[in-house]
Short mmCIF file of N, CA and C in Angstrom, two decimals:
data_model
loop_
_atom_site.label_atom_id
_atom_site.label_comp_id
_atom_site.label_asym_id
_atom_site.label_seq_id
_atom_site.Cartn_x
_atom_site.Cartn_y
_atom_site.Cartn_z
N UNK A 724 0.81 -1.18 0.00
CA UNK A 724 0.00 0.00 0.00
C UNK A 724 0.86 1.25 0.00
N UNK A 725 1.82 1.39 0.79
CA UNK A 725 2.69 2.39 1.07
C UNK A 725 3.62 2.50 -0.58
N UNK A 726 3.96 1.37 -1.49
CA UNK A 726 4.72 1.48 -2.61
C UNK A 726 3.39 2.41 -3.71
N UNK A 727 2.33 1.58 -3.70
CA UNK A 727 0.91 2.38 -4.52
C UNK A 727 1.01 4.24 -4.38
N UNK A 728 0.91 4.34 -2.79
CA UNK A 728 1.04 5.64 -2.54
C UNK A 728 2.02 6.60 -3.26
N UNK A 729 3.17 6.07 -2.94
CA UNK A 729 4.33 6.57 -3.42
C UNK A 729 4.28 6.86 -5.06
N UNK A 730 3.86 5.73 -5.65
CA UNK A 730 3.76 5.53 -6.78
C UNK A 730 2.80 6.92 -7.60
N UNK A 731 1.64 6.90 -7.14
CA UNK A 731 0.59 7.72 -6.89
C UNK A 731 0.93 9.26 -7.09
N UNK A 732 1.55 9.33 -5.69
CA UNK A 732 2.15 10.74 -6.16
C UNK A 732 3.28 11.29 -7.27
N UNK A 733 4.11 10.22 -7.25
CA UNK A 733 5.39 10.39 -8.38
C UNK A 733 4.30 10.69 -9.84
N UNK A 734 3.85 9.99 -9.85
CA UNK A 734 2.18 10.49 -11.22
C UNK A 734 1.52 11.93 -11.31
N UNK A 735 1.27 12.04 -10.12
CA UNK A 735 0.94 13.33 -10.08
C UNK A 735 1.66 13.95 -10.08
N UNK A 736 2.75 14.21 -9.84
CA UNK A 736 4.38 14.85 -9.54
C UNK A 736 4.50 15.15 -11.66
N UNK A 737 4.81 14.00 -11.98
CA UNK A 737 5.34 13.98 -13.57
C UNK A 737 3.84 14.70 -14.64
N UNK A 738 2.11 14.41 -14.04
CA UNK A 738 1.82 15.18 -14.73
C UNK A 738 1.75 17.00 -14.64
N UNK A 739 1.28 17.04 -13.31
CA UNK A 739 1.97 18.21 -13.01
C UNK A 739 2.72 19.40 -13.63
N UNK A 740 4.03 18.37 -13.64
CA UNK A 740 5.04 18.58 -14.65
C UNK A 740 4.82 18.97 -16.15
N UNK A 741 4.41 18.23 -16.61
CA UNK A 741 3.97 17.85 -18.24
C UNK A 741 2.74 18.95 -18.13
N UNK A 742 1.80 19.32 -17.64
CA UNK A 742 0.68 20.37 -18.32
C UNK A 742 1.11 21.59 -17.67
N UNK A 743 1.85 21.67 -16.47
CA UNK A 743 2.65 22.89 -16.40
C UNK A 743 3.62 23.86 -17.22
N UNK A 744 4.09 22.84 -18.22
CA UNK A 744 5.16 23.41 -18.94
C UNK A 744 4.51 24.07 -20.41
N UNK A 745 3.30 23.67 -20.50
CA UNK A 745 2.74 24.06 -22.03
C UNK A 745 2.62 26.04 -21.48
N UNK A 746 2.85 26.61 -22.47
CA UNK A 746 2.80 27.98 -23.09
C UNK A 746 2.09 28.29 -23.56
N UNK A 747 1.50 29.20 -24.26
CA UNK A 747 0.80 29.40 -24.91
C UNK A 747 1.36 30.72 -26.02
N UNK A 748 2.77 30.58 -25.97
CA UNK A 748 3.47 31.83 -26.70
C UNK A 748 3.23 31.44 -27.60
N UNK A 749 3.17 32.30 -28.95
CA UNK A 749 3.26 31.58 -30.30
C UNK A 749 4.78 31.94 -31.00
N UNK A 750 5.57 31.13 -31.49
CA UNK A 750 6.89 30.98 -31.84
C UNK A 750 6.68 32.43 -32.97
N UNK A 751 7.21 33.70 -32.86
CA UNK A 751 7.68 34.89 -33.79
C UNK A 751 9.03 34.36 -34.77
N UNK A 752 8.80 34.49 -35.68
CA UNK A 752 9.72 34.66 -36.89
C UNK A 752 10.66 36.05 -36.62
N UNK A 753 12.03 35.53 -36.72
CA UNK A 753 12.99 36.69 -36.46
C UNK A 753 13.11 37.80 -37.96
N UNK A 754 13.60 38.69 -37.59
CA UNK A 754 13.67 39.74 -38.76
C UNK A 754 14.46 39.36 -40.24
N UNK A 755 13.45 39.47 -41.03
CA UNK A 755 14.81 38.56 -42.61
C UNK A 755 15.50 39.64 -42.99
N UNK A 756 16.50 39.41 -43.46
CA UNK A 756 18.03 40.46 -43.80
C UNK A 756 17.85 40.35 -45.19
N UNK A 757 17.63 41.73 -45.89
CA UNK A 757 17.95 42.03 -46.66
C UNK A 757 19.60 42.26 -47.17
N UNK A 758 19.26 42.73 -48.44
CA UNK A 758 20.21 43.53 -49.40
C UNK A 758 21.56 42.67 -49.68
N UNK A 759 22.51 43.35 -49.85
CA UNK A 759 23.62 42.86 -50.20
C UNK A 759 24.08 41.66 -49.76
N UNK A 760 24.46 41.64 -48.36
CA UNK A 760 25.35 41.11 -47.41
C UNK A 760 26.48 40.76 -47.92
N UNK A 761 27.20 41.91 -47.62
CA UNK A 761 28.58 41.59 -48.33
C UNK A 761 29.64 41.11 -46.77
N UNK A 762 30.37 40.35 -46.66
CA UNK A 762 31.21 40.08 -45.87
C UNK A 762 32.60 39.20 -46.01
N UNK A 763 33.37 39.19 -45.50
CA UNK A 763 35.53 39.25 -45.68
C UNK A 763 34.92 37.55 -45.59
N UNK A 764 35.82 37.23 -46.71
CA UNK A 764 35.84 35.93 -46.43
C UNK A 764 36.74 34.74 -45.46
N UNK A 765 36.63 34.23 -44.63
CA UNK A 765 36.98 33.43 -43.69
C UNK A 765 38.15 32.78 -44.16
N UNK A 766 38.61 32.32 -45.10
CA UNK A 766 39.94 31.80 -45.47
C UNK A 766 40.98 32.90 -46.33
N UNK A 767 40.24 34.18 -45.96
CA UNK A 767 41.70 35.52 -45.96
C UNK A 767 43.28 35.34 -45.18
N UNK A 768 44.13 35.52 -45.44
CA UNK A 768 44.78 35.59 -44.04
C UNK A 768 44.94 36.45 -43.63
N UNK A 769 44.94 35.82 -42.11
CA UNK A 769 45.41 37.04 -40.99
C UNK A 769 46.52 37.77 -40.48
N UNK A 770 47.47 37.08 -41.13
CA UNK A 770 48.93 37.18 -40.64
C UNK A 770 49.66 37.25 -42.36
N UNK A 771 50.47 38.14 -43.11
CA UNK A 771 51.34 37.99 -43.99
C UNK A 771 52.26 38.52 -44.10
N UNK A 772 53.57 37.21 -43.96
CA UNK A 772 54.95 37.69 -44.04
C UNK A 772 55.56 38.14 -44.84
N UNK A 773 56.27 38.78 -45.34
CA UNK A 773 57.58 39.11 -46.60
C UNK A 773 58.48 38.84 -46.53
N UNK A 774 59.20 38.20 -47.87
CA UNK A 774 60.76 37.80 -47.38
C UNK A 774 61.18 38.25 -48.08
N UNK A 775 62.34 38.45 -48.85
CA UNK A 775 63.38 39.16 -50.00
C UNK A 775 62.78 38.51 -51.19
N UNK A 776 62.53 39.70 -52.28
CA UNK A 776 61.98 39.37 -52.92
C UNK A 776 60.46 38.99 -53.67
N UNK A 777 59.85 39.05 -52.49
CA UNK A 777 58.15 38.61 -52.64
C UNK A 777 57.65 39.50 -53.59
N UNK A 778 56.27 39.35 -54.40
CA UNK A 778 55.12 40.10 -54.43
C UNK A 778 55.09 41.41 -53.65
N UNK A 779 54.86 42.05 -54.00
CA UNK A 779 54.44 43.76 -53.45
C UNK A 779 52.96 43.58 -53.30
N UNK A 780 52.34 42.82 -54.46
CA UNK A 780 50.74 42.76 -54.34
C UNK A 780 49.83 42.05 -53.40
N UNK A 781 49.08 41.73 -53.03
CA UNK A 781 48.55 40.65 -52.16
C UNK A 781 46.81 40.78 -52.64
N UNK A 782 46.12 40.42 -52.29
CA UNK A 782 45.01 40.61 -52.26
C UNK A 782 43.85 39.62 -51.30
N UNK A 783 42.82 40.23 -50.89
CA UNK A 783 41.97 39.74 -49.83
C UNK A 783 40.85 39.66 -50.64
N UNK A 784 39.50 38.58 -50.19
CA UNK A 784 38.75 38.19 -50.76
C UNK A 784 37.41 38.34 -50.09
N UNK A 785 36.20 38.97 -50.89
CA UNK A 785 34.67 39.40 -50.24
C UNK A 785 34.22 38.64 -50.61
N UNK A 786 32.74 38.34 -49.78
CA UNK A 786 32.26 37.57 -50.88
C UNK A 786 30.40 38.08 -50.50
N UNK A 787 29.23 37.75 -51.31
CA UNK A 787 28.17 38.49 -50.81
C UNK A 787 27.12 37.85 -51.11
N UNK A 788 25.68 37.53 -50.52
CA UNK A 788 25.02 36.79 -51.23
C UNK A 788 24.12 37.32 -52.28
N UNK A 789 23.46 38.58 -52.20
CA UNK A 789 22.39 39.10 -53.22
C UNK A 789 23.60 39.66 -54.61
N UNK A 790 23.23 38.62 -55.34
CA UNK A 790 24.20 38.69 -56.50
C UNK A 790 23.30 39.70 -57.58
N UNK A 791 22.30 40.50 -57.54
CA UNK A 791 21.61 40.43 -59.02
C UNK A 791 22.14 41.81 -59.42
N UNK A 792 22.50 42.74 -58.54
CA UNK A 792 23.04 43.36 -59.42
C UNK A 792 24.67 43.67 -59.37
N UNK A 793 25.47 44.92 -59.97
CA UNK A 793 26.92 44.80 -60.03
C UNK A 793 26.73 46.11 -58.66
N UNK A 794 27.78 46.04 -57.89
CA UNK A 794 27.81 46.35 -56.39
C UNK A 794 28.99 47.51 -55.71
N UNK A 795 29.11 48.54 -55.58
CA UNK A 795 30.29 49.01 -55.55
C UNK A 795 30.33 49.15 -53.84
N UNK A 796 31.65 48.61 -53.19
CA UNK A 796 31.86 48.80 -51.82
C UNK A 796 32.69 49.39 -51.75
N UNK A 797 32.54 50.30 -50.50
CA UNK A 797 34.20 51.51 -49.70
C UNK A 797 34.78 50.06 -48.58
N UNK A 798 36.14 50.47 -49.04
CA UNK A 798 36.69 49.91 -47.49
C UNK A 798 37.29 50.61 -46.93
N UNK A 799 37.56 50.78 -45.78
CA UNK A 799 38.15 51.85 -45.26
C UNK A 799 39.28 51.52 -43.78
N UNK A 800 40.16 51.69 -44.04
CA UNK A 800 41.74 51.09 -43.33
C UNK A 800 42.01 51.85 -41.77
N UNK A 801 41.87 50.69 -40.88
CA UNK A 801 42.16 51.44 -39.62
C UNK A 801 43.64 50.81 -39.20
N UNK A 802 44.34 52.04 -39.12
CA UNK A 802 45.81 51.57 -38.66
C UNK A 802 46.01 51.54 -37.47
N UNK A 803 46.54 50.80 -36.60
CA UNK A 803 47.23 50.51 -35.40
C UNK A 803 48.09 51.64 -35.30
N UNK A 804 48.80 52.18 -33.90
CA UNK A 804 49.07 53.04 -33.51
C UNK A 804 51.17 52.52 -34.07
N UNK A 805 51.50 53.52 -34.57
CA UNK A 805 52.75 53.99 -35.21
C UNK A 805 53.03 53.02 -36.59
N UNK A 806 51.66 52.98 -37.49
CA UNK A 806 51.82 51.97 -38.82
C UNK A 806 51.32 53.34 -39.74
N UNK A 807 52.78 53.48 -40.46
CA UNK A 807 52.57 54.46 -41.88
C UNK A 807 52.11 54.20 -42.65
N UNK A 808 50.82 55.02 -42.67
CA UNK A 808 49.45 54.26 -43.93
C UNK A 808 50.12 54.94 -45.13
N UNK A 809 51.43 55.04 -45.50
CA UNK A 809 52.03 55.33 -47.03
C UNK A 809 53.12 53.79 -47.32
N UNK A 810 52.66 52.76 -46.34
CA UNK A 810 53.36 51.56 -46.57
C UNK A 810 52.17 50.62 -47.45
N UNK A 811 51.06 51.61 -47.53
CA UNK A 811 50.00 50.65 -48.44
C UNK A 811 49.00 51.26 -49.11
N UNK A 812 48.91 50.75 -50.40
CA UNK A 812 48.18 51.44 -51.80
C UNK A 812 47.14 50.58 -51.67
N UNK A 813 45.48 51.10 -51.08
CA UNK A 813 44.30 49.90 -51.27
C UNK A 813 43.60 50.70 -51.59
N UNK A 814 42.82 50.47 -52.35
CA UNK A 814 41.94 51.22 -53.37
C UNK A 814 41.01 51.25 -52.67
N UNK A 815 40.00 52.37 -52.46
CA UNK A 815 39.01 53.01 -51.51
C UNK A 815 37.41 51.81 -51.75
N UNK A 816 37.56 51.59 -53.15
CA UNK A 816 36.30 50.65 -53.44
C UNK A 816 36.75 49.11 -53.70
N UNK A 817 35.83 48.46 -54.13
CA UNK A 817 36.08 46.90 -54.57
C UNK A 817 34.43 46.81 -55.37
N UNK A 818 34.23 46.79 -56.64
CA UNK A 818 33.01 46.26 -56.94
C UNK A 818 32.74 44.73 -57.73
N UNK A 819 31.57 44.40 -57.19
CA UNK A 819 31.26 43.13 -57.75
C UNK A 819 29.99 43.08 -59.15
N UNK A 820 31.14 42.52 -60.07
CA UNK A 820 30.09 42.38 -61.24
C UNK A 820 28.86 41.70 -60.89
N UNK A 821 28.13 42.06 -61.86
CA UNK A 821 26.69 41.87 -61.83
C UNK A 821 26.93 39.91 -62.04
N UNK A 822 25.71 39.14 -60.95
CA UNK A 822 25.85 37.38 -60.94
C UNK A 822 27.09 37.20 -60.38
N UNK A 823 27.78 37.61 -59.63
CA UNK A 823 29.16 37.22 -59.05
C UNK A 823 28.65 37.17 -57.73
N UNK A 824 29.61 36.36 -56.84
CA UNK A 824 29.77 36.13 -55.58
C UNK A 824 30.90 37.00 -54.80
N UNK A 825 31.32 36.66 -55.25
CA UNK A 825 32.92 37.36 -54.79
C UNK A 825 33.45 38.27 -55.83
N UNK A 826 34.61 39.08 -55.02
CA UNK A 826 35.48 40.16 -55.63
C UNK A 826 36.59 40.25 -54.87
N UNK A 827 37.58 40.29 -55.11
CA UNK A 827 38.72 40.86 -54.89
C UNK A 827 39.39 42.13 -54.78
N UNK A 828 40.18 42.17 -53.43
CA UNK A 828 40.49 43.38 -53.04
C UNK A 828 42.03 43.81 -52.84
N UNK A 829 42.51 43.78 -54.50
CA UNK A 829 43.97 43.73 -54.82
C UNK A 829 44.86 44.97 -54.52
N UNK A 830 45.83 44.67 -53.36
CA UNK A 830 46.39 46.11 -52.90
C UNK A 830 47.98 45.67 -52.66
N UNK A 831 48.62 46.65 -52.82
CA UNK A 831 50.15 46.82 -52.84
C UNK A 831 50.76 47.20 -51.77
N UNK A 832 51.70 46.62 -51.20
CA UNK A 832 52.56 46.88 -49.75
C UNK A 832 53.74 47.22 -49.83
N UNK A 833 53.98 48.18 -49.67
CA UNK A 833 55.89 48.64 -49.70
C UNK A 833 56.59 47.84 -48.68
N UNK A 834 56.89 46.76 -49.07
CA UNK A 834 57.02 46.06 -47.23
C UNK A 834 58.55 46.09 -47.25
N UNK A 835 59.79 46.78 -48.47
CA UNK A 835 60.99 46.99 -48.00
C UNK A 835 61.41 48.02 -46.93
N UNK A 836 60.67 48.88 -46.54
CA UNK A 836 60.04 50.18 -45.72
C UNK A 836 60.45 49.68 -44.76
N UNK A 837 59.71 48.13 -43.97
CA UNK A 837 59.22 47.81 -42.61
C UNK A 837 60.86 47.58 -41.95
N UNK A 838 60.04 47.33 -40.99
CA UNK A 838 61.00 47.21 -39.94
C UNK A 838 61.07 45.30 -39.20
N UNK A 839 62.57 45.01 -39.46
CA UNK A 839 62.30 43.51 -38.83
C UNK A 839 61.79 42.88 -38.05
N UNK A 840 61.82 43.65 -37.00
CA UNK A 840 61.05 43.28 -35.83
C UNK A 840 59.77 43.71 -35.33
N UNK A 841 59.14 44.18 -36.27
CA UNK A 841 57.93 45.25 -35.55
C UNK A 841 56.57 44.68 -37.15
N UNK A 842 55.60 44.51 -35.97
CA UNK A 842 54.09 43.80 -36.69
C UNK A 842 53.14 44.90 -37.49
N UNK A 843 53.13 45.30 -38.29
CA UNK A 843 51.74 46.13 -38.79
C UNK A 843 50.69 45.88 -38.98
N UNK A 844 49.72 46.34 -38.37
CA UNK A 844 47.94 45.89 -38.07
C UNK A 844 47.56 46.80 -38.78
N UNK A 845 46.69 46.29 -39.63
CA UNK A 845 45.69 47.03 -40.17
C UNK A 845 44.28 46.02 -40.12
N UNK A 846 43.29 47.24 -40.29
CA UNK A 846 42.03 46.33 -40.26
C UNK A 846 41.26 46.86 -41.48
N UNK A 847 40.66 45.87 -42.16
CA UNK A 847 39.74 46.33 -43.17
C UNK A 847 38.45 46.37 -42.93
N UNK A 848 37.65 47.73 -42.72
CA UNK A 848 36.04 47.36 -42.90
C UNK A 848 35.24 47.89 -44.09
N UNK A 849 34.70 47.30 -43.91
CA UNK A 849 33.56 47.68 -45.08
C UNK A 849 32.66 48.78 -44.71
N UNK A 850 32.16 49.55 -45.81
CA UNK A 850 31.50 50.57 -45.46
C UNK A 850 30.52 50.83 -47.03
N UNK A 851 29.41 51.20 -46.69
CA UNK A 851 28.63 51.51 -45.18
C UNK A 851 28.10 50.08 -44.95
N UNK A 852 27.89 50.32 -43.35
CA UNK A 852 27.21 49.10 -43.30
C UNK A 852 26.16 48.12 -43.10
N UNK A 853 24.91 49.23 -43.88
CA UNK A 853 23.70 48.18 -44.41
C UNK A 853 24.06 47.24 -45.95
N UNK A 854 25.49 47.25 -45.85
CA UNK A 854 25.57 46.67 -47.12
C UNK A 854 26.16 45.24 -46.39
N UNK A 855 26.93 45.39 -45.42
CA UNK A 855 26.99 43.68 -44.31
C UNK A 855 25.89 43.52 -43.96
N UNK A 856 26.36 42.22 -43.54
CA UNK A 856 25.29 41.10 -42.63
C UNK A 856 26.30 40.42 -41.65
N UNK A 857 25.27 40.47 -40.70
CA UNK A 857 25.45 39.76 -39.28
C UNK A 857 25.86 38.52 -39.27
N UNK A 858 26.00 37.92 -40.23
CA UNK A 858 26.03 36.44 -40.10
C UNK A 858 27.94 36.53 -40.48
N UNK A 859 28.46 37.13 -41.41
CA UNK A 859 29.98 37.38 -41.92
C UNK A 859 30.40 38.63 -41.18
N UNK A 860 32.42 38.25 -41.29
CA UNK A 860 32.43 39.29 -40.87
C UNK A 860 32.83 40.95 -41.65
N UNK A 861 32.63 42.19 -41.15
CA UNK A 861 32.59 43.20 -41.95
C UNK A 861 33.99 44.10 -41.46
N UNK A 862 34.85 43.31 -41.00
CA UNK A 862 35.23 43.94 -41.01
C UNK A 862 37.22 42.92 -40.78
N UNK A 863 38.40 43.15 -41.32
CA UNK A 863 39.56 41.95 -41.36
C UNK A 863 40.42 42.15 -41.15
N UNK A 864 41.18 41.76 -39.84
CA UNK A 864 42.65 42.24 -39.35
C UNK A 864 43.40 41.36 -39.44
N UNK A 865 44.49 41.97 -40.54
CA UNK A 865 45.58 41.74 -40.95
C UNK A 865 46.89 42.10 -40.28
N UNK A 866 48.05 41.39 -39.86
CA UNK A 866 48.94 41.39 -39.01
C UNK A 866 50.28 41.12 -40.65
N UNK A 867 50.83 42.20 -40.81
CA UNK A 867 51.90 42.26 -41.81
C UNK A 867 52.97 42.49 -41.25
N UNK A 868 54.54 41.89 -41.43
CA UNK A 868 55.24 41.81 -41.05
C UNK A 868 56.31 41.19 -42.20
N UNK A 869 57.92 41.65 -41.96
CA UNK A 869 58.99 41.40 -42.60
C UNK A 869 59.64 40.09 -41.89
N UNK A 870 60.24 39.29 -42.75
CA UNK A 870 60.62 37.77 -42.38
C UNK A 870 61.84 37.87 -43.26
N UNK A 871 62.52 38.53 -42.66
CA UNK A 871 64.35 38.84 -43.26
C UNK A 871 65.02 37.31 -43.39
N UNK A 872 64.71 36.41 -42.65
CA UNK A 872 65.41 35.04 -42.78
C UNK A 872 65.39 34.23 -44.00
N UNK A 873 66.80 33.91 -44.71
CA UNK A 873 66.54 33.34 -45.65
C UNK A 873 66.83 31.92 -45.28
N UNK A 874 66.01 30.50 -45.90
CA UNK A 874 66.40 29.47 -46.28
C UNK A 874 67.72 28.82 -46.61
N UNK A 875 68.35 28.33 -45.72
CA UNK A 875 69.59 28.06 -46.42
C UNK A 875 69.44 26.44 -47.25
N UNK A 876 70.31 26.04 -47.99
CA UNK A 876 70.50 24.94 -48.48
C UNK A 876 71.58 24.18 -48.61
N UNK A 877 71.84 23.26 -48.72
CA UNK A 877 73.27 22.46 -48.71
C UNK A 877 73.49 22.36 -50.01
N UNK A 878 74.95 21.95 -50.89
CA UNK A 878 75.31 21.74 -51.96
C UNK A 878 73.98 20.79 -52.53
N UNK A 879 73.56 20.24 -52.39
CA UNK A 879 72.44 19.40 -52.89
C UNK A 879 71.24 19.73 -53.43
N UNK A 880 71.12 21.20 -52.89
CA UNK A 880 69.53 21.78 -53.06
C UNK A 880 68.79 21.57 -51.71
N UNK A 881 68.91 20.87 -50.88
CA UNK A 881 68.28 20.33 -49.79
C UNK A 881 68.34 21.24 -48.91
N UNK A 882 67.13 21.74 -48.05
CA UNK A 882 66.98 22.19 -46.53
C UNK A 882 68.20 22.01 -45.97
N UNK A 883 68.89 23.12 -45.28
CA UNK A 883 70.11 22.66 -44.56
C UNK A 883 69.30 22.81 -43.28
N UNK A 884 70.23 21.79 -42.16
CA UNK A 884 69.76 21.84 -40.70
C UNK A 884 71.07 22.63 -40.11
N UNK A 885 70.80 23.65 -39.13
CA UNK A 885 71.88 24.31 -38.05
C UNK A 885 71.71 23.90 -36.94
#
């Protein structure tokens, strides 16, 4: 009798439970995002070295989903504190042809300028920005830096070890 009891209430206990928890909210649909959504694509890098010799050019990659028409974006360069924004030529826009996904954002680095030991940050954002979306990001920090070390090799061509 005493197990019934027990039993009994654990029932009432679990429905309880169960018609207590119903709501009566009705589930709202969140706000849909328009327009462009243009945002830096995720396999940019974040970090690029120079060694003797390299490319001067580099370029970073957007990418956006409302493709239908051709798209013109500002980016606009925030420098870290003692980085000479005359160590880099980036063109104020980037536009995307009309049915494209992506565009490229091809810019030039004086990187014989730099200094060996010292990192230059810059960040790229996009502007303005009802032309991002929340979901990418709008904005890409880049860590540039000089890599004076050269490769040595043995008579062979081979990696030398020191």
């Amino acid at each position: 009798m005493k197990n019934l009891k027990m039993l009994y209430i654990a029932l009432v206990a679990l429905m309880a439970g169960v018609l207590g928890s119903c709501t009566n909210d009705p589930y709202t649909v969140g706000e849909q995002i328009s327009g462009p959504q243009v945002y830096w694509n995720s396999s940019n890098p974040s970090t690029i070295e120079f060694k003797e010799n390299d490319s001067k050019k580099k370029s970073l990659t957007l990418l956006r989903l409302d493709k239908d028409e051709e798209l013109t974006v500002s980016v606009i360069l925030d420098f870290a504190d003692g980085v000479d924004e005359s160590l880099f030529e980036v063109p104020e826009t980037v536009t995307f042809k009309k049915g494209e996904g992506s565009a490229k954002l091809n810019f030039k680095v004086n990187y014989e300028q730099f200094e060996s030991d010292k990192n230059y940050t810059v960040v790229f954002k996009l502007y303005p920005s009802d032309v991002t979306t929340s979901y990418g990001f709008s904005e890409w920090k880049v860590n540039f830096a000089l890599n004076p070390y050269v490769l040595m090799k043995d008579e062979k061509g081979n990696n030398a070890k020191g």
